Coordinates of C-alpha atoms and ligand atoms in Angstrom, one line a residue:
X1 CA 0.0 0.1 0.0
X2 CA 1.3 3.5 -0.7
X3 CA 1.3 5.6 2.4
X4 CA 3.0 8.5 1.0
X5 CA 0.0 10.6 0.7
X6 CA -1.1 10.1 4.2
X7 CA 2.3 10.5 5.6
X8 CA 2.5 13.9 3.9
X9 CA -0.9 14.9 5.4
X10 CA 0.0 13.9 8.9
X11 CA 3.4 15.6 8.7
X12 CA 1.9 18.8 7.4
X13 CA -0.8 18.8 10.1
X14 CA 1.6 18.3 13.0
X15 CA 4.4 20.4 11.8
X16 CA 1.8 23.3 11.6
X17 CA 0.5 22.5 14.9
X18 CA 3.8 22.3 16.5
X19 CA 5.2 25.3 14.6
X20 CA 8.0 23.5 12.8
X21 CA 9.2 25.3 9.7
X22 CA 12.1 23.0 8.9
X23 CA 11.9 20.5 5.9
X24 CA 11.2 17.1 7.5
X25 CA 11.6 14.0 5.5
X26 CA 10.0 10.6 6.4
X27 CA 11.5 7.3 5.5
X28 CA 9.7 4.1 5.8
X29 CA 11.7 0.8 5.9
X30 CA 11.6 -2.5 7.6
X31 CA 13.5 -2.7 11.0
X32 CA 13.9 -5.7 13.1
X33 CA 14.0 -3.9 16.4
X34 CA 13.3 -0.2 15.9
X35 CA 9.8 1.1 15.8
X36 CA 10.6 4.7 14.8
X37 CA 13.3 7.2 15.3
X38 CA 14.6 10.6 14.2
X39 CA 17.9 12.0 13.1
X40 CA 17.8 15.4 14.5
X41 CA 20.7 16.7 12.5
X42 CA 19.2 15.7 9.1
X43 CA 15.8 16.1 10.2
X44 CA 14.7 12.7 8.9
X45 CA 12.0 10.5 10.6
X46 CA 12.4 6.6 10.1
X47 CA 9.3 4.6 10.6
X48 CA 9.3 0.8 10.7
X49 CA 7.2 -0.4 7.7
X50 CA 5.9 -3.5 9.6
X51 CA 4.0 -1.1 11.8
X52 CA 2.1 0.5 8.9
X53 CA -0.6 -2.3 9.0
X54 CA -1.7 -1.3 12.5
X55 CA -3.5 1.7 10.9
X56 CA -3.5 5.3 10.6
X57 CA -3.7 6.2 14.4
X58 CA -0.5 4.4 15.0
X59 CA 1.2 6.2 12.1
X60 CA -0.1 9.6 13.4
X61 CA 1.3 8.7 16.8
X62 CA 4.7 7.7 15.4
X63 CA 5.0 10.8 13.3
X64 CA 3.9 13.1 16.1
X65 CA 6.2 11.5 18.6
X66 CA 9.3 12.0 16.4
X67 CA 8.2 15.6 15.5
X68 CA 8.1 16.4 19.3
X69 CA 11.6 15.2 19.7
X70 CA 12.6 17.6 16.7
X71 CA 10.5 20.5 18.3
X72 CA 12.2 20.0 21.7
X73 CA 15.5 19.3 20.0
X74 CA 15.8 16.4 22.6
X75 CA 15.8 12.5 22.5
X76 CA 14.4 12.4 26.1
X77 CA 10.8 11.6 27.2
X78 CA 10.8 14.0 29.9
X79 CA 7.6 16.0 31.3
X80 CA 7.8 18.6 28.7
X81 CA 7.7 15.8 25.9
X82 CA 4.8 14.1 27.6
X83 CA 2.9 17.2 28.2
X84 CA 3.2 18.2 24.5
X85 CA 2.3 14.7 23.3
X86 CA -0.7 14.4 25.6
X87 CA -2.0 17.8 24.4
X88 CA -2.7 16.0 20.9
X89 CA -3.3 12.4 22.0
X90 CA -4.6 11.6 25.4
X91 CA -2.5 9.4 27.7
X92 CA -5.0 6.5 27.7
X93 CA -4.9 6.6 23.9
X94 CA -1.0 6.8 23.8
X95 CA -0.9 3.7 26.0
X96 CA -3.2 1.8 23.8
X97 CA -1.2 2.6 20.7
X98 CA 2.2 1.8 22.4
X99 CA 0.6 -1.5 23.4
X100 CA -0.1 -2.3 19.9
X101 CA 3.3 -1.3 18.6
X102 CA 5.1 -3.2 21.2
X103 CA 3.0 -6.3 20.3
X104 CA 3.6 -5.9 16.7
X105 CA 7.3 -5.5 17.3
X106 CA 7.4 -8.7 19.4
X107 CA 5.3 -10.7 17.1
X108 CA 5.4 -9.1 13.5
X109 CA 3.3 -11.8 11.9
X110 CA 0.5 -11.4 14.4
X111 CA -2.0 -8.5 14.2
X112 CA -3.0 -6.3 17.2
X113 CA -1.3 -8.3 19.8
X114 CA -1.0 -6.4 23.1
X115 CA 1.8 -6.7 25.5
X116 CA 2.4 -3.9 27.9
X117 CA 4.7 -5.7 30.4
X118 CA 7.8 -5.4 28.1
X119 CA 6.7 -2.1 26.8
X120 CA 9.8 -0.5 25.3
X121 CA 9.4 2.4 23.1
X122 CA 11.6 4.2 20.6
X123 CA 14.9 2.2 20.9
X124 CA 17.0 5.1 19.7
X125 CA 15.6 7.4 22.2
X126 CA 17.3 7.6 25.6
X127 CA 15.0 6.6 28.5
X128 CA 14.2 8.9 31.2
Ligands
LIG1 ZN1 11.1 8.8 21.4

């Protein structure tokens, strides 16, 4: 499936919302262990192609998450990060989407598996 149009639409919406004027590129590739990450220097967001089948909400979350790293110029998930994130997607929804992502990373061939206990997000990002 071609997600290019949807990616552009989501990117435009959240760049405007966050007040990001830089050119941001999104690359979609298959990764074994990474869900999504951003190169803050080249302003390029990388998204794991395997996660696209989880649907549009997950794609929105992944792009927003990485754009917030760009906006704050930080790879940390600190209180400012979470406050910004939760102003667009409520915490309960974020938990749900993260559960879907973690389940998919653990079991790529299954759909909609949930596993919160081993929740690990954004391998490239430093943990708090
Ligand atoms: Zn992150």
